[in-house]
Coordinates of C-alpha atoms and ligand atoms in Angstrom, one line a residue:
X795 CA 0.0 0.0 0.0
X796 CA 1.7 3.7 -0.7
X797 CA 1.8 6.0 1.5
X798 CA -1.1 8.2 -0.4
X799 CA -3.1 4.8 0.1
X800 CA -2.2 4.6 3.8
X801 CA -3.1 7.7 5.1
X802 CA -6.5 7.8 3.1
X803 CA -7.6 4.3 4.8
X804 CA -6.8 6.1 8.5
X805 CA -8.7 9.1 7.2
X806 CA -12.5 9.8 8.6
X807 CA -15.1 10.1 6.2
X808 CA -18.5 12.4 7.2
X809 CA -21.4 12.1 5.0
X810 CA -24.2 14.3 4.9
X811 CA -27.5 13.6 3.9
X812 CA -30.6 16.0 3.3
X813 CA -33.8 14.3 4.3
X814 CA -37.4 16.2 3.5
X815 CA -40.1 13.8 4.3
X816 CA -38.3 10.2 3.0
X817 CA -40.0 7.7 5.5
X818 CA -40.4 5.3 2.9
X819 CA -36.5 5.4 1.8
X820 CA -34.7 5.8 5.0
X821 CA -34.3 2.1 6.1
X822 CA -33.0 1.2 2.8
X823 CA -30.4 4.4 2.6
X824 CA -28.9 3.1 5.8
X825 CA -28.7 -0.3 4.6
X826 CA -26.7 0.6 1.5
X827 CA -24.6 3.5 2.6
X828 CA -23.6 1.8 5.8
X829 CA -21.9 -0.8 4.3
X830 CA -20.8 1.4 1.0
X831 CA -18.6 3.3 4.4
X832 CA -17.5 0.2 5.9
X833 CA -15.7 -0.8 3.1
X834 CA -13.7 2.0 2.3
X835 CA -13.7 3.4 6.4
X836 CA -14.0 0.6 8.4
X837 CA -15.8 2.4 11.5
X838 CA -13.9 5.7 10.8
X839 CA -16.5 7.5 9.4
X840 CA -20.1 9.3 10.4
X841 CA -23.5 10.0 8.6
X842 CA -25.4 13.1 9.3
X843 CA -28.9 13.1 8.5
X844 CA -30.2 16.2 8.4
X845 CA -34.3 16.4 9.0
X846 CA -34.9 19.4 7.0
X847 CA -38.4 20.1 8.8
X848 CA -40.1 16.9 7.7
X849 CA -43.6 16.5 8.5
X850 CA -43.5 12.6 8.4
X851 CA -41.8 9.9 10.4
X852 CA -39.1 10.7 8.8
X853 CA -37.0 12.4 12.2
X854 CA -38.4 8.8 14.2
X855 CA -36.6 6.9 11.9
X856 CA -33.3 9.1 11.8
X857 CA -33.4 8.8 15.6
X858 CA -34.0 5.0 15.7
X859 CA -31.3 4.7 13.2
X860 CA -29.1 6.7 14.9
X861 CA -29.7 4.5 18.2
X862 CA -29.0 1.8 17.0
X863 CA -25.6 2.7 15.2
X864 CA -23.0 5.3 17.0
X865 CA -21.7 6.2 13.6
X866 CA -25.0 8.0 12.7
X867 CA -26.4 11.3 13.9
X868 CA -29.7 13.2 13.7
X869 CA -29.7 17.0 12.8
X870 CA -33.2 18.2 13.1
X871 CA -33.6 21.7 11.7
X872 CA -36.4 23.8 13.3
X873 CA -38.4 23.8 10.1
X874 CA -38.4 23.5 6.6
X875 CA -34.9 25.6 5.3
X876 CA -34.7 24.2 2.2
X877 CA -32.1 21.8 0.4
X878 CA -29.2 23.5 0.3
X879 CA -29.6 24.8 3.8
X880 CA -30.0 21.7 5.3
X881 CA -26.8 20.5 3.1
X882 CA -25.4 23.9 4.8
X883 CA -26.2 22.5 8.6
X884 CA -25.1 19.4 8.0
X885 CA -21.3 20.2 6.4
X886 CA -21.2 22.5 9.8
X887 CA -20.8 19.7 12.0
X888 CA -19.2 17.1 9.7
X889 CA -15.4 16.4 10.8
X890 CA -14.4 14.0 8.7
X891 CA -11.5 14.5 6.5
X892 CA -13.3 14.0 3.5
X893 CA -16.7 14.9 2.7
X894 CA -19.7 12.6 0.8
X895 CA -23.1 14.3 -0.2
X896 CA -25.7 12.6 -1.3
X897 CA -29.4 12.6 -2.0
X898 CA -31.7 10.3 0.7
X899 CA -33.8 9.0 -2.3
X900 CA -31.0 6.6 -3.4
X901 CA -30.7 8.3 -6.8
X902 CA -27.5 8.9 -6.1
X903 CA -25.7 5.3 -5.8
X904 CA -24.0 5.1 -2.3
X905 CA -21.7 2.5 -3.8
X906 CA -19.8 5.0 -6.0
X907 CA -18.0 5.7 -3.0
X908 CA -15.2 3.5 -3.9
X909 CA -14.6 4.8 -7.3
X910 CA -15.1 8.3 -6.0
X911 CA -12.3 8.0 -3.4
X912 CA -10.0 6.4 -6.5
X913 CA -10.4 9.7 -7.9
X914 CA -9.3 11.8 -5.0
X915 CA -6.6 9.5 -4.3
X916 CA -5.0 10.6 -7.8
X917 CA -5.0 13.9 -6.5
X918 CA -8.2 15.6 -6.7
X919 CA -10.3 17.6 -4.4
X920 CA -13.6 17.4 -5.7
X921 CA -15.3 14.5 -7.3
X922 CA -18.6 15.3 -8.8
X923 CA -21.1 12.7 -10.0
X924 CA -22.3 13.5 -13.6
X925 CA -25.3 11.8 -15.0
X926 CA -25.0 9.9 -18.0
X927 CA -28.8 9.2 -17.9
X928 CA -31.4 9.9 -15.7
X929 CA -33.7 7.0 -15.5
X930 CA -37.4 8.1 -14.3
X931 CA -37.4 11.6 -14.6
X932 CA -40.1 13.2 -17.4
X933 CA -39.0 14.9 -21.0
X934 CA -39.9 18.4 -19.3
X935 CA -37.5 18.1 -16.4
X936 CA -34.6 16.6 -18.5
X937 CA -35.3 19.8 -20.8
X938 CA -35.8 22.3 -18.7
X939 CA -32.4 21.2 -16.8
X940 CA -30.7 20.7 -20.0
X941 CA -31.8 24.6 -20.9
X942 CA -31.0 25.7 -17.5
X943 CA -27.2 24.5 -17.1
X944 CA -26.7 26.2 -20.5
X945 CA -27.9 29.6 -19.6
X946 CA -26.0 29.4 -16.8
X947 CA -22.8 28.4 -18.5
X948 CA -23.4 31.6 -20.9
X949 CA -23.9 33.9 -17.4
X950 CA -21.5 33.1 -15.2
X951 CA -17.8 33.0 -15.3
X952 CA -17.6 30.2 -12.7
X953 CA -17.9 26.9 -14.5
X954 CA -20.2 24.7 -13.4
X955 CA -20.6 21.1 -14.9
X956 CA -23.5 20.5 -16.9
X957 CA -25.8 17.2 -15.4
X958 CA -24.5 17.2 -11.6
X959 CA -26.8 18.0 -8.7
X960 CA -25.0 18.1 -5.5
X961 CA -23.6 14.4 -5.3
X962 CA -19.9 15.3 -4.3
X963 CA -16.9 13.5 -2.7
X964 CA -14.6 16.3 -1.5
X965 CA -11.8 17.2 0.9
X966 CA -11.4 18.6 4.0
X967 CA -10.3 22.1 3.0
X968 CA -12.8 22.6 0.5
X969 CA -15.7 21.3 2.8
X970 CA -13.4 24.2 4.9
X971 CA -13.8 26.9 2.1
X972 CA -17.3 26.1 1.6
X973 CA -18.2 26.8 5.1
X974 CA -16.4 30.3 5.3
X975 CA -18.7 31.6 2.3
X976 CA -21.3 33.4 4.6
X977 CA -24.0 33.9 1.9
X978 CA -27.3 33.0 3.1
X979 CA -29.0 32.2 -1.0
X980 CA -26.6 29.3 -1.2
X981 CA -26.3 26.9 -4.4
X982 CA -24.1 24.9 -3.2
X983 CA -23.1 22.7 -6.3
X984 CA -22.0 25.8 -7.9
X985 CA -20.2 26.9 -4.5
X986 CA -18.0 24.0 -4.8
X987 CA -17.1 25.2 -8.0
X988 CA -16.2 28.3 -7.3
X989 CA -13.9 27.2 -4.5
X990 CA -11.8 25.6 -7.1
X991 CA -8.3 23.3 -7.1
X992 CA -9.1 20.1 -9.4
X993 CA -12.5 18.6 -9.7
X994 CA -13.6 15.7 -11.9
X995 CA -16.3 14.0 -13.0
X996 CA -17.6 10.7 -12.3
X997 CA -19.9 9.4 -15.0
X998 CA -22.8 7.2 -13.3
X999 CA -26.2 6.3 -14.4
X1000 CA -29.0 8.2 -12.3
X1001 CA -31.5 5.9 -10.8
X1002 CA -35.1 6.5 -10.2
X1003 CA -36.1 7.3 -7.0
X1004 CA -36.4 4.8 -4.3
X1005 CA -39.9 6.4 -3.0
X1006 CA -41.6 9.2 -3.2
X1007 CA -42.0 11.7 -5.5
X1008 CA -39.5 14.9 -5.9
X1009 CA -39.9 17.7 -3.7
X1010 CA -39.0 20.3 -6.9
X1011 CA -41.7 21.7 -8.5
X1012 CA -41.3 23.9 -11.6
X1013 CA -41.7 26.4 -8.9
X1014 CA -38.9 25.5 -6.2
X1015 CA -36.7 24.8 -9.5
X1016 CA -37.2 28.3 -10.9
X1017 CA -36.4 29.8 -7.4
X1018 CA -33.0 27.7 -7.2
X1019 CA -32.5 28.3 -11.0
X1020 CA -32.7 32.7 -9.9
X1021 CA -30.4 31.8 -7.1
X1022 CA -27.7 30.3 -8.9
X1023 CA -28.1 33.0 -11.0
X1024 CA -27.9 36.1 -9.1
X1025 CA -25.7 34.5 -6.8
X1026 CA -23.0 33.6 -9.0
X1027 CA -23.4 36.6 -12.1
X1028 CA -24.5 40.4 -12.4
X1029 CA -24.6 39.8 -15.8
X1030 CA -28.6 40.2 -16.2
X1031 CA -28.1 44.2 -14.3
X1032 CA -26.1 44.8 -17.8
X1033 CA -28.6 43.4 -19.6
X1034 CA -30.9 46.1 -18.0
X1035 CA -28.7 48.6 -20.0
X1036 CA -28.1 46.6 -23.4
X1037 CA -31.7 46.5 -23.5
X1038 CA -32.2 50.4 -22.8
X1039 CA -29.6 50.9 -25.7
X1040 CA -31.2 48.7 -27.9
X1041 CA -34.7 50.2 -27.7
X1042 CA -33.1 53.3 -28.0
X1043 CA -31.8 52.6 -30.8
X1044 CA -35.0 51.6 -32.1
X1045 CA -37.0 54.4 -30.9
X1046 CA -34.7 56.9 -32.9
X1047 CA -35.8 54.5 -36.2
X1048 CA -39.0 54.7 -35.8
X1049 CA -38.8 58.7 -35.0
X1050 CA -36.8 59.2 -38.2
X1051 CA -39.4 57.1 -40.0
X1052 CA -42.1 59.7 -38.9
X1053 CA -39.9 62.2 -39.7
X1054 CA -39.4 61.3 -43.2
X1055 CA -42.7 60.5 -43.8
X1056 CA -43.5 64.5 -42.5
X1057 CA -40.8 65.7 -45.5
X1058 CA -42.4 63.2 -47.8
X1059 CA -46.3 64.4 -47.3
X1060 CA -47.3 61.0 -46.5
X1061 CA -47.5 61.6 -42.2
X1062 CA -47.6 58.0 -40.5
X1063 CA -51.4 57.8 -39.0
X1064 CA -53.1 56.1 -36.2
X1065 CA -52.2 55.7 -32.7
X1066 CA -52.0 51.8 -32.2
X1067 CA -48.6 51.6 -33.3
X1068 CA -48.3 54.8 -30.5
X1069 CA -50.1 52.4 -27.8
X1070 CA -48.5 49.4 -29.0
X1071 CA -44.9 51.3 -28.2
X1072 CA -45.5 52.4 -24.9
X1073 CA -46.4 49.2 -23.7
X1074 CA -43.4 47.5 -24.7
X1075 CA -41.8 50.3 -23.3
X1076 CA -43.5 50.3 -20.0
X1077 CA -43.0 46.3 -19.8
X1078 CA -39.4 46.4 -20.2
X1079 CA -38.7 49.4 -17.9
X1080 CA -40.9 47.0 -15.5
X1081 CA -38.8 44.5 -16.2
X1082 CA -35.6 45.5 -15.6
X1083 CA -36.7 47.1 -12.4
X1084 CA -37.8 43.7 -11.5
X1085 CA -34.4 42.4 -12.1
X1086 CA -33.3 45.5 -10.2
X1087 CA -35.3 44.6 -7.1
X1088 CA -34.0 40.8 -7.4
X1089 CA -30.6 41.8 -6.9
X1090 CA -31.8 44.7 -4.2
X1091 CA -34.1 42.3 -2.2
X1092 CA -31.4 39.9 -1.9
X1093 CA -28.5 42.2 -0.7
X1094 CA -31.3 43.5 2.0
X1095 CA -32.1 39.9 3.0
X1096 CA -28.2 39.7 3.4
X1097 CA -27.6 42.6 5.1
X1098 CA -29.8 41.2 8.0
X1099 CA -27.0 38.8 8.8
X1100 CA -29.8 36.3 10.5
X1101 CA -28.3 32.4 10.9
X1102 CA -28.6 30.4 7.7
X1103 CA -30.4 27.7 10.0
X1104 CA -31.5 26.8 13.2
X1105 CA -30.9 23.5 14.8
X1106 CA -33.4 22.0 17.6
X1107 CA -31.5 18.6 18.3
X1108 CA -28.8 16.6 17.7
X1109 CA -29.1 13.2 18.4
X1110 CA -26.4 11.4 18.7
X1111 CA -25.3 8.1 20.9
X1112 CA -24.1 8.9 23.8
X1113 CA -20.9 7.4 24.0
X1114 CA -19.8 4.9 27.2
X1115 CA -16.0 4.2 26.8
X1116 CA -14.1 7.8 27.6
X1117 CA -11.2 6.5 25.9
X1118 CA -12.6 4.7 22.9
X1119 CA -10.4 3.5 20.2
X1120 CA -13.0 5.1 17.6
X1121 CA -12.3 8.2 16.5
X1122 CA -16.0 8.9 15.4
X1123 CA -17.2 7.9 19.1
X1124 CA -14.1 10.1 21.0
X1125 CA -15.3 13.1 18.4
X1126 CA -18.8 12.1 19.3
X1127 CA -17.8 12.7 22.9
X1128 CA -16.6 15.2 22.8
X1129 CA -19.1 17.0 20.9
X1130 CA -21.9 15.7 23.3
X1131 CA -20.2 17.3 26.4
X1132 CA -19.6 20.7 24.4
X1133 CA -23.3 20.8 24.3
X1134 CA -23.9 19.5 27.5
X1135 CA -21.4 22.0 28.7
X1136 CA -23.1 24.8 27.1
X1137 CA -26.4 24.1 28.5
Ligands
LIG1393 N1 -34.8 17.9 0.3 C1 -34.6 18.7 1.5 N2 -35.4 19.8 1.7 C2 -36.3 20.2 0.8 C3 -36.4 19.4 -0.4 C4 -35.6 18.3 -0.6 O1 -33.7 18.3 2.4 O2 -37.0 21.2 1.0 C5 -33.9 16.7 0.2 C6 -34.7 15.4 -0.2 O3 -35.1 14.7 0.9 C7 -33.6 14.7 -1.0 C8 -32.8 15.8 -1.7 O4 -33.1 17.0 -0.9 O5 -32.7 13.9 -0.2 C9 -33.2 15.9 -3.1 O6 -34.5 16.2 -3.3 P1 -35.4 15.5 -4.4 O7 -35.1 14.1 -4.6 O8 -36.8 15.9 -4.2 O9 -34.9 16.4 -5.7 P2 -34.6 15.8 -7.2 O10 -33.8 14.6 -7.0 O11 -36.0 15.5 -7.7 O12 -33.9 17.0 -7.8
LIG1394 MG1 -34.2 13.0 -5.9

């Protein structure tokens, strides 16, 4: 074994995992992403589940779950935050030295954690799962995806890959990085990218979902579609004034046309085109004002500096031997007396 080898196998691994209202999947996430950690960690790793204010069983079964096994811990947020919040909460308390995300509905394979830790031993710091397919998912969601991640390769400096939702194997100091960006509208696959140093692709095959149905609606995508946007590019505020040019331009025509046709005796009549104008004036002054207020709102909802998330519980085992031989437990430890200390 080299000595890259060796100190990756007495490394700790920390995976987090995002759970809105997944009853139906838990059991069968813990029975494949325990032993997917075993074999590459032995006992040296931990999984976070974080309830993202579900309104199932969902937090009973991440407590259960988390009884029964030391290596797994409950973060219940006080309420519904969102995805990439409750991704947020959960990289907060995740110490391991390398990082797994990955969606509870099994749609991202827990067993590419081998061939995702290959990868990083060559030297990377990210790797990113990239769909090669994505089986059970309708024509309008592969399309509107497909149109999304090319928009926002044509916006935004940062390049971020094409087909990857937040399925990441990374390293401690970009899990590091990650958690010094303070911004509360948080896109976190893109955030990654933006931290930098090598990242690379894994190609897998996306599975269905184990149960359930997706929690994105066309609305909840369009909202983390605007995020990623004005989070990463003030591209569309210049766009405000390319498009004030442009109808400038094109109001100066159309004045010279009435002009002319004033010289020529044959004045332009009527007053729909007139109508016609000023409501395609008034819709795109309304418009970029609304893009306006997009990026205003959001600087104000920054400004406020409240806490990305609030936590009610950690459960966690409490641990028995003070000087156990697992790391995960002596961390655990540790962390549980903090607390306890705290109040
Ligand atoms: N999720 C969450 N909070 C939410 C919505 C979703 O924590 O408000 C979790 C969900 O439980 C899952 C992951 O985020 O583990 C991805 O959600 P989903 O499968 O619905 O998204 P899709 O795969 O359809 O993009
Ligand atoms: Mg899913």
């Amino acid at each position: 074994m080299s000595a890259t080898q060796q100190a990756i196998k007495a490394s700790m691994l920390s995976v987090v995992v995002p759970i809105y209202n997944e009853e139906t999947g838990i059991d069968a996430l813990i029975e494949r992403l325990v032993p997917a950690c075993e074999g590459q960690f032995d006992s040296r790793f931990e999984i976070l589940l974080v309830n993202d204010g579900s309104t199932d069983s969902s937090w009973q079964k991440i407590c259960h779950h988390a009884d029964r096994d030391s290596r797994i811990a409950g973060i219940d947020l006080s309420r519904n935050h969102g995805q990439q919040l409750a991704l947020s909460a959960g990289l907060s308390h995740a110490q391991g030295d390398y990082v797994f995300i990955l969606d509870a509905d099994l749609q991202d394979p827990p067993e590419l954690l081998g061939p995702m830790l290959e990868k990083l031993r060559a030297g990377n710091d990210v790797v990113y799962g990239q769909r090669k397919s994505r089986n059970g998912e309708t024509a309008i969601k592969l399309f509107t995806s497909a149109m999304f991640y090319r928009l926002l390769g044509k916006l935004i400096d940062t390049d971020i890959p094409r087909d990857t939702g937040d399925f990441r194997l990374m390293t401690r100091r970009v899990a590091d990085h990650l958690q010094a960006m303070p911004e509360r509208f948080r896109f976190v696959r893109g955030m990654i990218s933006w931290v930098g140093f090598s990242q690379v692709p894994l190609h897998y095959e996306r599975d269905a979902r184990f149960a359930g149905d997706t929690h994105y609606s066309m609305r909840r995508l369009l909202a983390l579609a605007i995020d990623a946007v004005t989070s990463f590019s003030i591209v569309p505020l210049r766009f405000a004034s390319h498009l004030g040019m442009l109808f400038g331009i094109a109001g100066l025509l159309s004045l010279s046309w009435v002009g002319w046709g004033w010289f020529t005796g044959g004045a332009v009549r009527g007053w729909a085109s007139l109508a016609g104008l000023i409501l395609i004036m008034g819709s795109v002054q309304l418009l970029v004002l609304g893009v306006f207020g997009e990026y205003l709102g959001r600087m104000y909802m920054e400004t406020k500096r409240r806490p990305l998330f609030m936590i009610a519980e950690v459960h966690r085992q409490p641990v028995v031997a003070t000087h156990s031989a697992n790391p995960v437990h002596r961390m655990n430890q540790e962390i549980t007396e903090s607390l306890r200390a705290a109040g």
